[in-house]
Coordinates of C-alpha atoms in Angstrom, one line a residue:
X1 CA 80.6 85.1 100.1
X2 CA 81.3 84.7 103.9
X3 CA 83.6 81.8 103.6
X4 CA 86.3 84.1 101.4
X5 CA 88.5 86.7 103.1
X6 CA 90.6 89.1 101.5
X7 CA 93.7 90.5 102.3
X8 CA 95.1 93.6 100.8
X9 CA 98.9 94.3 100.5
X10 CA 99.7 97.8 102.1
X11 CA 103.0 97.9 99.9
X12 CA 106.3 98.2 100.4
X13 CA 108.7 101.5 101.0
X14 CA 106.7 103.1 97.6
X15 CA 110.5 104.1 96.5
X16 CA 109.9 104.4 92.8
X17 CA 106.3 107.3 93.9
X18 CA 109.2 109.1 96.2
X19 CA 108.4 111.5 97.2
X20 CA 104.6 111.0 97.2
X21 CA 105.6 108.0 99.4
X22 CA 108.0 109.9 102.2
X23 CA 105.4 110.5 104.8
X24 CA 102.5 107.6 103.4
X25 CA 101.8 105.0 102.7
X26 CA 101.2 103.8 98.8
X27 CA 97.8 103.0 99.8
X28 CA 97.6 106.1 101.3
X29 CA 98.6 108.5 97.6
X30 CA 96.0 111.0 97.1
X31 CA 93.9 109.7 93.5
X32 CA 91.6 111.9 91.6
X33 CA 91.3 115.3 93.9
X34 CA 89.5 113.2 96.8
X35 CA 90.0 109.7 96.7
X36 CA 93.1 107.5 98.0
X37 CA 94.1 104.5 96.2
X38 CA 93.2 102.1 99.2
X39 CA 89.8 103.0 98.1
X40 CA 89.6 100.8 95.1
X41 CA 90.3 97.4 96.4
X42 CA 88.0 98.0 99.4
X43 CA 85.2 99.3 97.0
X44 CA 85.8 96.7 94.5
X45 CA 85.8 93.9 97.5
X46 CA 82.2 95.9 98.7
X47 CA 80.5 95.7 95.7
X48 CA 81.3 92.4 95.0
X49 CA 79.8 91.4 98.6
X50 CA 83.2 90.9 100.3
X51 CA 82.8 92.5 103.5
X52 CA 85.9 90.5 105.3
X53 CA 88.8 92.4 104.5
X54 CA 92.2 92.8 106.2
X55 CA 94.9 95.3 104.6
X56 CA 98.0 94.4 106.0
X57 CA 100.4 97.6 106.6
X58 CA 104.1 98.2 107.2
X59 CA 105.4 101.8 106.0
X60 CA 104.4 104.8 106.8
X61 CA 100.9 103.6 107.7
X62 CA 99.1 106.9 110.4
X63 CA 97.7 108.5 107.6
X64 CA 96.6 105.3 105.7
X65 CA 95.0 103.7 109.5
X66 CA 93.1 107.5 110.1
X67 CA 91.9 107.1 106.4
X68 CA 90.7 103.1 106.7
X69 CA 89.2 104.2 110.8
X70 CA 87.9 107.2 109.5
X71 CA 85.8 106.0 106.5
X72 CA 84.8 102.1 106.6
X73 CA 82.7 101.1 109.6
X74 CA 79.9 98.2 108.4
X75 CA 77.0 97.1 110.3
X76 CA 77.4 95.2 113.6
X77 CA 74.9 92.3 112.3
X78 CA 76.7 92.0 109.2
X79 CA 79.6 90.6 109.9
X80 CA 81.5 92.8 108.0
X81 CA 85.1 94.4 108.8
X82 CA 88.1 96.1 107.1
X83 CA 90.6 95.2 110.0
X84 CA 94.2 96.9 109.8
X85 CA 97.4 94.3 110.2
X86 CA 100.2 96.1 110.8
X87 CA 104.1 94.8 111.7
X88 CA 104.2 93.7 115.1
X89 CA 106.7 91.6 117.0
X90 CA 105.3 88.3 118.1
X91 CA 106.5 85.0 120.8
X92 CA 107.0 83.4 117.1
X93 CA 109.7 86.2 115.1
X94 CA 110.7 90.1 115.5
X95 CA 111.1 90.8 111.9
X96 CA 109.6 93.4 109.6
X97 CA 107.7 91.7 106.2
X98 CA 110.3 90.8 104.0
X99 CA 107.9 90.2 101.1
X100 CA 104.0 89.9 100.2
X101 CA 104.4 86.5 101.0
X102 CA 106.0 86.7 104.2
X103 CA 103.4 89.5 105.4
X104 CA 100.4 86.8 104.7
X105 CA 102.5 84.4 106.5
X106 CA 102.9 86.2 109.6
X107 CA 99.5 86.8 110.1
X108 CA 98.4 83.2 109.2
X109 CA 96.0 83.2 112.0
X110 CA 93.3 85.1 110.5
X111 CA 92.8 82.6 107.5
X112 CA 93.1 79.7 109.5
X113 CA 89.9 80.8 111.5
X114 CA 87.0 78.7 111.0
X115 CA 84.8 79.3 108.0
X116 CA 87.3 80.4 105.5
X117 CA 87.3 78.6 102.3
X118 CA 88.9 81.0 99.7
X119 CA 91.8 83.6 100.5
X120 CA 91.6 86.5 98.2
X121 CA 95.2 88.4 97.4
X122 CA 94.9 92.3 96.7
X123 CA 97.4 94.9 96.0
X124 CA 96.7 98.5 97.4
X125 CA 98.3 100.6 94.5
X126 CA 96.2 99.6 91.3
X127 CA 93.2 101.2 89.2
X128 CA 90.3 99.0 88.3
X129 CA 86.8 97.9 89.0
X130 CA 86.1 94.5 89.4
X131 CA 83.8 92.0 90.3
X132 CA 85.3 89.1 92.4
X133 CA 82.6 86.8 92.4
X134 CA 83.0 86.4 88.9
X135 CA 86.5 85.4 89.8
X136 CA 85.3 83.1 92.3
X137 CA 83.2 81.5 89.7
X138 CA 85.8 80.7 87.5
X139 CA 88.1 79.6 90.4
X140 CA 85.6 76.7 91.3
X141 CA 84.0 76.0 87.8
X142 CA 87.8 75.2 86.7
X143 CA 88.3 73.1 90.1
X144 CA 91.9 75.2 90.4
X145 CA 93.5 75.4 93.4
X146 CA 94.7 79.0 92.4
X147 CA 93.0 81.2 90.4
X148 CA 95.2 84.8 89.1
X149 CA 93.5 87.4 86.6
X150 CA 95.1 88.1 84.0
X151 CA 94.3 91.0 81.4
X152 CA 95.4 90.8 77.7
X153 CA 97.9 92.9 76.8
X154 CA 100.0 93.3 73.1
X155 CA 103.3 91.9 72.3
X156 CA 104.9 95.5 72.5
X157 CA 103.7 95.8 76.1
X158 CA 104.8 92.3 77.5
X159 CA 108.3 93.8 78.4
X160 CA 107.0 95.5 81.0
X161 CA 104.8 92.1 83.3
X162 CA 104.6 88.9 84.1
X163 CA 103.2 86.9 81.4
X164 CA 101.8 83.5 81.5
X165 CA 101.0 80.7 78.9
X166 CA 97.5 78.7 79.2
X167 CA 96.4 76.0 77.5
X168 CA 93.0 75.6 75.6
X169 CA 91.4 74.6 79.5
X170 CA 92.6 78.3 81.1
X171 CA 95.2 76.1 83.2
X172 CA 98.5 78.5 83.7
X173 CA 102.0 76.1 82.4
X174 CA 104.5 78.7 82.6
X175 CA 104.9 82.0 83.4
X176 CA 107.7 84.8 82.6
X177 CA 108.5 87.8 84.2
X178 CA 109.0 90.6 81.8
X179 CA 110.1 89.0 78.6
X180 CA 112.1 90.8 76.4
X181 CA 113.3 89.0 73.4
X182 CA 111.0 87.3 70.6
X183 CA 112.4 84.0 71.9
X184 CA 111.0 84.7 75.4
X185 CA 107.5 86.4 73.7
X186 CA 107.7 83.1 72.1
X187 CA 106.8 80.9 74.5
X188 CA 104.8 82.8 76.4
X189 CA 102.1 84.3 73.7
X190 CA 98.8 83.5 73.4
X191 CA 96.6 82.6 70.6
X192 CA 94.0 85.7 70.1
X193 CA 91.5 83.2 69.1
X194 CA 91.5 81.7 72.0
X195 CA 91.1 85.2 73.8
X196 CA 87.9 85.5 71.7
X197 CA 86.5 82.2 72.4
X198 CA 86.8 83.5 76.2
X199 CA 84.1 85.7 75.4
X200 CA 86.8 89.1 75.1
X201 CA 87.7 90.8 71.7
X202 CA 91.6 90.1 71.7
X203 CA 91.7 92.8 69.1
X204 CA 95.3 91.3 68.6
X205 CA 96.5 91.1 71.7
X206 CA 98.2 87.9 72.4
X207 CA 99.7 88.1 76.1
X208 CA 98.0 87.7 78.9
X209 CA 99.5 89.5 81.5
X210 CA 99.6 88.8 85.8
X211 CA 97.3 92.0 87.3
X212 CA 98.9 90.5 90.7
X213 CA 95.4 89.4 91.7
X214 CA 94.9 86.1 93.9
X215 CA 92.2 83.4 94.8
X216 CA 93.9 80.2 96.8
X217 CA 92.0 77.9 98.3
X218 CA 92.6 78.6 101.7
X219 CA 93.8 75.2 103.3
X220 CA 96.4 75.0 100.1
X221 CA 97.6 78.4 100.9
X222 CA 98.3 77.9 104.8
X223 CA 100.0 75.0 103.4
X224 CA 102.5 76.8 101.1
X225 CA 103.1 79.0 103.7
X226 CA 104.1 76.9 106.4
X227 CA 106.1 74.4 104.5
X228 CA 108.1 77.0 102.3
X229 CA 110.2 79.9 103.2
X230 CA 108.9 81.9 100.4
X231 CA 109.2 85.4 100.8
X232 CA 107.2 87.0 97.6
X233 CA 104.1 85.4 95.7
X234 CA 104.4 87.0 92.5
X235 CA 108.3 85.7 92.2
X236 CA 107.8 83.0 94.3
X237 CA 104.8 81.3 95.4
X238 CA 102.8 81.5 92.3
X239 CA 105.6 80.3 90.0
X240 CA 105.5 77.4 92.1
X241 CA 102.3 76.8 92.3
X242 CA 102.0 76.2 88.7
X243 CA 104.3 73.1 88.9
X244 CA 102.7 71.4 91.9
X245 CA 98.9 72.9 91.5
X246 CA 96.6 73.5 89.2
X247 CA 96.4 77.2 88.5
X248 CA 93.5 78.9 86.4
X249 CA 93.9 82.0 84.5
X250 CA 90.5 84.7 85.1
X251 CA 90.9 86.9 82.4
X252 CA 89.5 90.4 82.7
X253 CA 89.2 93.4 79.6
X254 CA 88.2 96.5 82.0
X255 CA 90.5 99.2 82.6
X256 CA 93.6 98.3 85.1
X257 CA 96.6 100.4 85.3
X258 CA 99.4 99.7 87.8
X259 CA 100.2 103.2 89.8
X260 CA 103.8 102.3 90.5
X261 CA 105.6 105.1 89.6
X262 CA 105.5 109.4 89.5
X263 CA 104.9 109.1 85.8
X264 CA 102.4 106.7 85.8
X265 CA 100.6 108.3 88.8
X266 CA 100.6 111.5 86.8
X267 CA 99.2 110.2 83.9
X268 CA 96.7 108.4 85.5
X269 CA 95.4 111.4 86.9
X270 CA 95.5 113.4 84.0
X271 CA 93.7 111.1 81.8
X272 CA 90.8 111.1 84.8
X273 CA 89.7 114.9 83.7
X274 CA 89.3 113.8 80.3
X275 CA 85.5 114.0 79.0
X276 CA 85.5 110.5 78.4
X277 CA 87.7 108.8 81.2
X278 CA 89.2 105.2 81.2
X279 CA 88.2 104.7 84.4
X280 CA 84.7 106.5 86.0
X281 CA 84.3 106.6 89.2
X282 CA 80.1 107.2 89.0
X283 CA 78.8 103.4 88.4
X284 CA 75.5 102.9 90.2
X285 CA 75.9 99.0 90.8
X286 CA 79.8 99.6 91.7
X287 CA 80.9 103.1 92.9
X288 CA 84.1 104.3 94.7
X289 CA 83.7 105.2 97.8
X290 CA 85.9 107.3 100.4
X291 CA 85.3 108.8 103.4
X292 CA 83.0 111.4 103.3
X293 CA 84.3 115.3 104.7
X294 CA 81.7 117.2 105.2
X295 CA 83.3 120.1 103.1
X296 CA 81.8 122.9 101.7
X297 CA 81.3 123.5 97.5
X298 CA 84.0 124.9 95.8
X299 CA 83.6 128.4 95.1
X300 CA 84.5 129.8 91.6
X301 CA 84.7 133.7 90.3
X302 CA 85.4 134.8 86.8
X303 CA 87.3 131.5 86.2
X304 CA 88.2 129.2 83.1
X305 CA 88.4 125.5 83.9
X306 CA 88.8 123.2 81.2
X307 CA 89.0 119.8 81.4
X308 CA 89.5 119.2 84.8
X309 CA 88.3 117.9 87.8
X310 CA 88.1 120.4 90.9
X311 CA 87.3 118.5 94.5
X312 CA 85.5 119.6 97.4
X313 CA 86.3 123.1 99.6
X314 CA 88.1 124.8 96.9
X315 CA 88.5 128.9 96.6
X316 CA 89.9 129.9 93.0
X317 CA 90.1 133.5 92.4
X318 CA 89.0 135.6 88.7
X319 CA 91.3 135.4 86.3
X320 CA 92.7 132.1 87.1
X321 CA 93.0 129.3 84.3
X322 CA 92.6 125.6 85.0
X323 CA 93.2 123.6 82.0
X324 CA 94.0 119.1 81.9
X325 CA 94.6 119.6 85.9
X326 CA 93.3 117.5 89.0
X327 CA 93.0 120.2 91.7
X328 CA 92.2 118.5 95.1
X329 CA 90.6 119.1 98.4
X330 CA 90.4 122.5 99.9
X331 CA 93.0 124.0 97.7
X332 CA 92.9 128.0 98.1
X333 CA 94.2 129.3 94.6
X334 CA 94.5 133.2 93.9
X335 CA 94.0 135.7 91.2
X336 CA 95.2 135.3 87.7
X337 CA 96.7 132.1 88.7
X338 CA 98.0 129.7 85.7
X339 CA 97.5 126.0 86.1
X340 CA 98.0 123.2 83.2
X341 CA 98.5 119.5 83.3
X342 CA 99.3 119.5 87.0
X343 CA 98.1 117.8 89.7
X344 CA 97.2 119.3 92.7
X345 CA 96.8 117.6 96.0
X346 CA 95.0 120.3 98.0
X347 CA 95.5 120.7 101.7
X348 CA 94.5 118.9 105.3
X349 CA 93.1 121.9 106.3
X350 CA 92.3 125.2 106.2
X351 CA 94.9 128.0 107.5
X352 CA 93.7 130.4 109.7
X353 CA 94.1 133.9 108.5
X354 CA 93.9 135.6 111.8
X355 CA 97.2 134.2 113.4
X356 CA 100.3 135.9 113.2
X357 CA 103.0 134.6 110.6
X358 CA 106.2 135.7 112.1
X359 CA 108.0 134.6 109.0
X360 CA 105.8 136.0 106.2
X361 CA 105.3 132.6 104.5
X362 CA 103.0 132.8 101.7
X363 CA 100.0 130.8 102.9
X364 CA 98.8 127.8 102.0
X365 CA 98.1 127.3 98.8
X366 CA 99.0 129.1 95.0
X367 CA 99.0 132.8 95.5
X368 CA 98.5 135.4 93.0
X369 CA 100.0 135.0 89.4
X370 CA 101.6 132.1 89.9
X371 CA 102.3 129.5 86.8
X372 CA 102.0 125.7 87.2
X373 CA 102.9 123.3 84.2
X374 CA 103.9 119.5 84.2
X375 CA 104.3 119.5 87.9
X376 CA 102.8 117.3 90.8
X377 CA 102.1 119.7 94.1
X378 CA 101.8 117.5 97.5
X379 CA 99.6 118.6 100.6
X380 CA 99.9 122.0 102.1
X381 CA 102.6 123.4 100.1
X382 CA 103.3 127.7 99.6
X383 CA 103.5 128.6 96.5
X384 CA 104.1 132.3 96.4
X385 CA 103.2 135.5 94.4
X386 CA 104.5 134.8 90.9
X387 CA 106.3 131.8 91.2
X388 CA 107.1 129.8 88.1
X389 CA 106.9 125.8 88.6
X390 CA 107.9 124.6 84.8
X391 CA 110.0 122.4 83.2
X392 CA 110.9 124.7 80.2
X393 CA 114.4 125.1 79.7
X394 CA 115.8 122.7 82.3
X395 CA 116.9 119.1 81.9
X396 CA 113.9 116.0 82.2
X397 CA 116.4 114.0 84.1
X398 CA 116.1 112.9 87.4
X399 CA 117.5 115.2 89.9
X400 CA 117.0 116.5 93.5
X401 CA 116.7 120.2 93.7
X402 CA 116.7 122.1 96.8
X403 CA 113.2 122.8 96.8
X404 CA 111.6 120.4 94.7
X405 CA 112.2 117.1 92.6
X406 CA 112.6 115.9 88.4
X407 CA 111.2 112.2 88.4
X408 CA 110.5 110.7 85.3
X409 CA 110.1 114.1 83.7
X410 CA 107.7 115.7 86.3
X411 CA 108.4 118.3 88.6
X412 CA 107.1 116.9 92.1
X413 CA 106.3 119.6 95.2
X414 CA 107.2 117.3 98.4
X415 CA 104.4 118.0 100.7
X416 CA 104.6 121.1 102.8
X417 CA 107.1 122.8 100.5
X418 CA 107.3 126.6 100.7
X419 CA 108.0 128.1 97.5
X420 CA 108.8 131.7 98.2
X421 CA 107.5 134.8 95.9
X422 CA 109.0 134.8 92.1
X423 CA 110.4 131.0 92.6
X424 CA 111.8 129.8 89.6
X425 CA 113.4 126.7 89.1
X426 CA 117.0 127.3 88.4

């Protein structure tokens, strides 16, 4: 697998996961209490024996570079590398990325180095395990010149992707982004026998939807990019790449979700601390990794947790109820403290009790008898001595309140937010 590189996609400005996004990266998002969704595509790319690995980064990237220096180092006779590409002004243009495409194309250079076969295209905001060499396979068993996977979705969730029509061979001949009448389903669907002869219960599922997943043959792809001004792949380069090229469709039937949004992050999460998860994060042959802290277990006393996940470092005080919550690292949360379908972000680090605090902030972390329901909390916020962080009685519209934010029907705590004593949203 040394003659394929792969090149994850940092993102873009992360505007629909404001304000998760305002001072990261996507890549960057806290995921499940301890992990950060760059983790994925690196561990997937690790445990399918791709140790070449560049992420190429734009917005907001410290936290994100800290995370990647911090947590992958290979060993030095191995070859192996997860190299950060960030915007930089060159002899050959000044410009930030103006698309996925464009960001591959201004670092061209590290594809075109000698050895390179296969370029493999990741994005640095989605859930999944998968093995790429199985990709791979199907890339040069099909001779394409393009290989996407694809996962097969129902006709009432088509409206939402790019869908693609195949013919009996796997070979892509059109593709759709988001259809949304019966005429466009129309000629876009697939036949779910044809999903089952591919070895995957269709189950009556007859789309097969783009999971924004790439594998060019390299020399092909430095070609696209130097003789077209293509800016995006997914709107651009791949659509054309099925009239010229033969593309291949690799279907997949794992668990994939695209972590786009507030309400899909929080759902995500939530479904996570179920007792049987979409997505675990314990398979021997294939784990998740992240960078390992160092922290202490979390201490519990006199508390009710159910269905949740609690990370490392924690401190929860009696009388405090946990219930369908992910409660990340080093959170401190007090006595008689309500929390329900939340997710919690923890804290960077632990306050020091001993100095002075001039302003009598509540410290970091959810003081005594405070209620949390339907709400995302961010890194290091306050939330004081009875405070009340509900939705009940208030509209599920989108709106910017002074302390905190409505998106998509979630109350989100920006990071750092003090909360003062008997908060209510009003």
């Amino acid at each position: 697998m040394k003659n394929v590189v792969s090149l994850i996609l940092g993102g873009g400005k992360g505007t629909r996961l404001f304000p998760l996004t305002q001072l990261r990266s996507k890549p960057a998002v806290p995921l499940a209490g301890k992990y950060r969704l760059i983790d994925i595509p690196i561990s997937n790319c690790i445990n399918s024996d791709l140790s070449r690995i560049y992420l190429i980064t734009q917005f907001n990237s410290v936290s994100l570079h800290r995370h990647i220096r911090q947590t992958y180092k290979f060993d030095s006779f191995g070859g192996g590398f997860v190299e950060i590409l960030a915007a930089q002004q060159t002899m050959e243009g000044t410009d930030w990325y103006q698309g996925t495409a464009d960001a591959v194309r201004k670092n061209i250079r590290v594809i075109e180095q000698s050895g390179i076969e296969y370029v493999l295209i990741l994005s640095g905001d989605q859930l999944y395990r998968m093995d790429y060499q199985k990709m791979l396979q199907t890339h040069i068993e099909s001779n394409a010149d393009v290989t996407i996977a694809t996962v097969p979705l129902s006709s009432e969730q088509a409206s939402a992707f790019g869908i693609m029509r195949v013919n009996d061979e796997g070979r892509v001949e059109g593709f759709l982004e988001k259809p949304q009448t019966e005429e466009d389903l129309a000629m876009v669907r697939t036949s779910p026998e044809w999903i089952d002869q591919q070895g995957i219960e269709s189950n009556g599922r007859d789309c097969l939807a783009s999971m924004g997943i790439y594998l060019f043959n390299r020399d092909l792809l430095v070609d696209l990019l130097k003789k077209t001004e293509y800016e995006d792949f997914g709107k651009e380069i791949f659509p054309m790449s099925i009239r010229t090229h033969q593309v291949h469709a690799h279907l997949f039937d794992g668990y994939w979700e695209d972590i786009g949004t507030i309400r899909s992050f929080y759902e995500a999460n939530l479904a996570l601390a179920h007792p049987n998860p979409p997505f675990d994060f314990v398979v021997e042959k294939a784990p998740i990794y992240s960078r390992p802290r160092f922290l202490p277990p979390t201490r519990c006393e006199g508390v009710t947790i159910n269905r949740s996940l609690i990370a490392d470092g924690c401190e929860i005080d009696e009388g405090t109820v946990i219930e369908n919550s992910v409660i990340g690292l080093r959170c401190r949360i007090g006595k008689n403290v309500t929390i329900r379908n939340s997710v919690l972000m923890g804290a960077d680090f632990y306050q020091d009790d001993s100095k002075a605090n001039p302003d009598n902030l509540p410290p970091i972390g959810i003081a005594e008898g405070a209620y949390i329901d339907g709400a995302i909390v961010d890194k290091n916020c306050r939330i004081g001595k009875n405070a009340r962080v509900e939705l009940k009685g208030h509209t599920d519209q989108d709106f910017d309140h002074t302390d905190v934010l409505i998106r998509d029907g979630i109350i989100v705590v920006p990071k750092g937010t003090v909360l003062p004593d008997g908060w209510t949203l009003s």
